[in-house]
Amino acid sequence: MTVESTAARKPRRSSGTKRAAGAESARKTAVATAQPHDAEPQLVQLLTPEGERVESADSAQFAPYVADITTEDLRGLYRDMVLTRRFDGEATALQRQGELGLWASLLGQEAAQIGSGRALRDDDYVFPTYREHGVAWCRGVDPTNLLGMFRGVNHGGWDPNTNNFHLYTIVIGSQTLHATGYAMGVAKDGADSAVIAYFGDGASSQGDVAEAFTFSAVYNSPVVFFCQNNQWAISEPTERQMRVPLYQRAQGFGFPGVRVDGNDVLACLAVTRWALERARNGEGPTLVEAFTYRMGAHTTSDDPTKYRRDEETAAWEAKDPILRLKAHLLATGGADEAFFAQLEEESETLGKRVREVVRSMPDPDTMAIFENVYADGHALVDEERAQFAAYLASFEGGE
Ligand SMILES: Cc1ncc(C[n+]2csc(CCOP(=O)(O)OP(=O)(O)O)c2C)c(N)n1
């Protein structure tokens, strides 16, 4: 482990007008030359990008968690990833056609989400961000229900308690606190279920996440912090978020952190099962860093060509989570052409259904905007409602 000395990173003093420019340049140099604390960070991998099973020192501890996986299970994971990608692509297209206001694509992150999502038990509780469409799929949330909020016709689209899948959270990192509080409650109830909080590398810079880590550690809460490090927080690269590999932060809070190949569905499944088991056994929180890549734009409002290089995206394309499992299934005879053809048909049917359902979603009543602002109502909201009703009434009888 190499720890860079703080002296080496200290900006040099300068004076006058050059001072600010000098400090800025020193800061840039420091960022560019900063070494991670661990020169060779751990990476748990069970399936290479070429689709071969691996046995390595980093992975040995986790391999038993998928030792009983059948070929049918592997086909199931593949099907989950393919259908999730299809749904996601359809949603992006619908936004481009003006049917959705916005969409946050999960393209490239299917293995992290399906692997971790399939590790969960029904009684576990999930706190997602706004990008966990694959986890929602695993929880049994109908994908079309995810689209209402992005179309602007409802405030969420599903009952969180039906599938133990909380509503999407846009306020970065705040759901880690919700998850921690919920997990503290689970422990007080004496239940043996676990809680999982999803968040991104950018969210890890939020104070909320540090508070969630502290509370869950000291209360030994049954929570798994599943960070999808997709390398970018909109246009901010990870070197602007951290000086040490993200998973190593957990150590400072007093619980384990593991970096897993986020494009390897098997490794994500194994590591999440291990972390959930720790939670259920009363061993407290775990940080899982799924090392992956956001292949698409941050959202449909973003243009990543403005801040990242094509070569970087191309390098990650070679690590595609779906292609590597396909390569494995083909090489081992785990699936034949008929399987892939049938799945393609199923994808088409899903895409068609998504388009039809979205286009037929009813617009909400205009006055509904005043509902659910306060549980017990509020004088100011009542006044605004009356003003707006009068405004709408002023058009009655017009052309
Ligand atoms: C508290 C807060 N600050 C800022 C934003 C604006 N914002 C939306 S997404 C985002 C980046 C999040 O990046 P990351 O956590 O890495 O997740 P990703 O979107 O890459 O999945 C920011 C800053 C927000 N939604 N909430």
Short mmCIF file of N, CA, C and O and ligand atoms in Angstrom, two decimals, residues 104-105 109 113 129-132 169-175 199-206 208 227-236 238 241 294 297-299, ligand 1:
data_model
loop_
_atom_site.label_atom_id
_atom_site.label_comp_id
_atom_site.label_asym_id
_atom_site.label_seq_id
_atom_site.Cartn_x
_atom_site.Cartn_y
_atom_site.Cartn_z
N ALA A 104 -33.15 8.62 -17.34
CA ALA A 104 -31.80 8.33 -16.84
C ALA A 104 -31.49 6.88 -17.18
O ALA A 104 -32.01 5.96 -16.55
N SER A 105 -30.68 6.68 -18.19
CA SER A 105 -30.42 5.33 -18.70
C SER A 105 -29.44 4.56 -17.81
O SER A 105 -28.52 5.12 -17.24
N GLN A 109 -24.77 -0.75 -16.91
CA GLN A 109 -24.79 -1.08 -15.49
C GLN A 109 -25.73 -2.26 -15.18
O GLN A 109 -26.12 -2.48 -14.03
N GLN A 113 -26.70 -4.20 -11.40
CA GLN A 113 -28.07 -4.13 -10.87
C GLN A 113 -28.76 -5.49 -10.82
O GLN A 113 -29.43 -5.80 -9.83
N THR A 129 -31.68 4.88 -6.29
CA THR A 129 -31.58 6.25 -6.80
C THR A 129 -32.66 6.38 -7.89
O THR A 129 -33.73 5.80 -7.76
N TYR A 130 -32.32 7.02 -8.98
CA TYR A 130 -33.26 7.24 -10.09
C TYR A 130 -32.87 6.38 -11.29
O TYR A 130 -33.43 6.52 -12.36
N ARG A 131 -31.85 5.50 -11.12
CA ARG A 131 -31.32 4.77 -12.27
C ARG A 131 -31.44 3.25 -12.09
O ARG A 131 -30.94 2.49 -12.90
N GLU A 132 -32.12 2.83 -11.01
CA GLU A 132 -32.10 1.39 -10.67
C GLU A 132 -33.21 0.60 -11.37
O GLU A 132 -33.96 -0.16 -10.73
N THR A 169 -35.23 8.19 -5.77
CA THR A 169 -34.80 9.36 -5.00
C THR A 169 -33.84 10.18 -5.84
O THR A 169 -32.83 9.67 -6.32
N ILE A 170 -34.17 11.44 -6.02
CA ILE A 170 -33.37 12.31 -6.88
C ILE A 170 -32.35 13.09 -6.06
O ILE A 170 -31.31 13.50 -6.57
N VAL A 171 -32.65 13.33 -4.78
CA VAL A 171 -31.73 14.10 -3.94
C VAL A 171 -30.54 13.19 -3.60
O VAL A 171 -30.65 12.27 -2.79
N ILE A 172 -29.43 13.49 -4.27
CA ILE A 172 -28.27 12.59 -4.26
C ILE A 172 -27.84 12.16 -2.84
O ILE A 172 -27.55 13.00 -2.00
N GLY A 173 -27.79 10.88 -2.62
CA GLY A 173 -27.24 10.33 -1.37
C GLY A 173 -28.23 10.25 -0.23
O GLY A 173 -27.99 9.51 0.73
N SER A 174 -29.35 10.98 -0.31
CA SER A 174 -30.24 11.04 0.87
C SER A 174 -30.83 9.67 1.20
O SER A 174 -31.13 9.38 2.36
N GLN A 175 -30.97 8.81 0.18
CA GLN A 175 -31.58 7.50 0.44
C GLN A 175 -30.69 6.61 1.30
O GLN A 175 -31.17 5.64 1.88
N PHE A 199 -26.39 3.89 -4.56
CA PHE A 199 -25.98 5.27 -4.78
C PHE A 199 -24.80 5.28 -5.74
O PHE A 199 -24.27 4.21 -6.10
N GLY A 200 -24.38 6.48 -6.16
CA GLY A 200 -23.31 6.57 -7.16
C GLY A 200 -22.02 7.11 -6.58
O GLY A 200 -21.96 7.52 -5.41
N ASP A 201 -20.98 7.12 -7.40
CA ASP A 201 -19.67 7.64 -6.95
C ASP A 201 -19.78 9.11 -6.58
O ASP A 201 -19.18 9.57 -5.60
N GLY A 202 -20.58 9.85 -7.31
CA GLY A 202 -20.76 11.28 -6.99
C GLY A 202 -21.44 11.44 -5.65
O GLY A 202 -21.04 12.27 -4.82
N ALA A 203 -22.45 10.61 -5.39
CA ALA A 203 -23.18 10.68 -4.12
C ALA A 203 -22.25 10.42 -2.95
O ALA A 203 -22.48 10.93 -1.84
N SER A 204 -21.20 9.65 -3.17
CA SER A 204 -20.31 9.30 -2.06
C SER A 204 -19.61 10.53 -1.49
O SER A 204 -19.05 10.48 -0.41
N SER A 205 -19.65 11.65 -2.23
CA SER A 205 -19.05 12.89 -1.71
C SER A 205 -20.02 13.67 -0.82
O SER A 205 -19.63 14.68 -0.22
N GLN A 206 -21.26 13.23 -0.78
CA GLN A 206 -22.27 13.95 0.01
C GLN A 206 -22.11 13.66 1.51
O GLN A 206 -21.85 12.52 1.89
N ASP A 208 -24.44 13.39 3.58
CA ASP A 208 -25.46 12.41 3.98
C ASP A 208 -24.89 10.99 4.00
O ASP A 208 -25.21 10.19 4.87
N CYS A 227 -22.61 0.85 -3.99
CA CYS A 227 -22.24 2.02 -4.81
C CYS A 227 -21.88 1.57 -6.22
O CYS A 227 -20.96 0.78 -6.42
N GLN A 228 -22.62 2.08 -7.19
CA GLN A 228 -22.23 1.82 -8.58
C GLN A 228 -21.28 2.94 -9.00
O GLN A 228 -21.71 4.06 -9.27
N ASN A 229 -20.01 2.60 -8.98
CA ASN A 229 -19.02 3.59 -9.42
C ASN A 229 -18.97 3.50 -10.94
O ASN A 229 -18.25 2.68 -11.51
N ASN A 230 -19.76 4.39 -11.58
CA ASN A 230 -19.81 4.36 -13.05
C ASN A 230 -18.86 5.40 -13.65
O ASN A 230 -19.01 5.79 -14.80
N GLN A 231 -17.91 5.84 -12.82
CA GLN A 231 -16.78 6.70 -13.24
C GLN A 231 -17.13 8.17 -13.43
O GLN A 231 -16.23 9.01 -13.47
N TRP A 232 -18.39 8.50 -13.56
CA TRP A 232 -18.76 9.90 -13.81
C TRP A 232 -19.97 10.30 -12.96
O TRP A 232 -20.93 9.55 -12.86
N ALA A 233 -19.90 11.50 -12.40
CA ALA A 233 -21.06 12.12 -11.75
C ALA A 233 -21.43 13.30 -12.64
O ALA A 233 -20.85 14.38 -12.53
N ILE A 234 -22.31 13.09 -13.55
CA ILE A 234 -22.55 13.96 -14.70
C ILE A 234 -21.18 14.18 -15.35
O ILE A 234 -20.59 13.22 -15.85
N SER A 235 -20.62 15.41 -15.28
CA SER A 235 -19.34 15.65 -15.96
C SER A 235 -18.14 15.59 -15.02
O SER A 235 -17.03 15.89 -15.42
N GLU A 236 -18.36 15.18 -13.76
CA GLU A 236 -17.26 15.10 -12.80
C GLU A 236 -16.67 13.69 -12.79
O GLU A 236 -17.36 12.73 -12.45
N THR A 238 -14.18 10.56 -11.46
CA THR A 238 -13.95 10.08 -10.09
C THR A 238 -12.73 10.73 -9.43
O THR A 238 -12.69 10.85 -8.22
N GLN A 241 -13.61 13.22 -7.06
CA GLN A 241 -14.45 12.80 -5.94
C GLN A 241 -13.67 12.11 -4.84
O GLN A 241 -14.13 12.03 -3.71
N ARG A 294 -20.88 4.12 -16.99
CA ARG A 294 -22.12 4.63 -17.56
C ARG A 294 -21.91 4.78 -19.06
O ARG A 294 -21.28 5.74 -19.50
N ALA A 297 -25.49 8.69 -21.74
CA ALA A 297 -25.43 10.02 -21.14
C ALA A 297 -25.92 9.94 -19.70
O ALA A 297 -26.58 8.98 -19.31
N HIS A 298 -25.60 10.97 -18.90
CA HIS A 298 -26.09 10.99 -17.51
C HIS A 298 -27.62 10.89 -17.52
O HIS A 298 -28.21 10.07 -16.82
N THR A 299 -28.24 11.76 -18.28
CA THR A 299 -29.68 11.65 -18.57
C THR A 299 -29.83 12.11 -20.02
O THR A 299 -28.86 12.52 -20.66
C1 LIG B 1 -28.21 16.91 -3.26
C2 LIG B 1 -28.12 17.00 -4.76
N1 LIG B 1 -27.13 17.71 -5.32
C3 LIG B 1 -27.02 17.79 -6.66
C4 LIG B 1 -27.93 17.16 -7.47
C5 LIG B 1 -27.78 17.24 -8.99
N2 LIG B 1 -27.34 15.95 -9.50
C6 LIG B 1 -28.18 15.08 -10.07
S1 LIG B 1 -27.43 13.66 -10.54
C7 LIG B 1 -25.93 14.22 -10.01
C8 LIG B 1 -24.70 13.35 -10.16
C9 LIG B 1 -24.81 12.07 -9.43
O1 LIG B 1 -23.71 11.24 -9.76
P1 LIG B 1 -23.54 9.82 -9.12
O2 LIG B 1 -23.88 9.85 -7.66
O3 LIG B 1 -22.20 9.32 -9.49
O4 LIG B 1 -24.67 8.92 -9.80
P2 LIG B 1 -24.94 8.61 -11.34
O5 LIG B 1 -25.90 9.67 -11.83
O6 LIG B 1 -23.65 8.62 -12.06
O7 LIG B 1 -25.60 7.28 -11.37
C10 LIG B 1 -26.04 15.49 -9.47
C11 LIG B 1 -24.91 16.27 -8.94
C12 LIG B 1 -28.98 16.44 -6.85
N3 LIG B 1 -29.90 15.77 -7.55
N4 LIG B 1 -29.04 16.36 -5.49
#
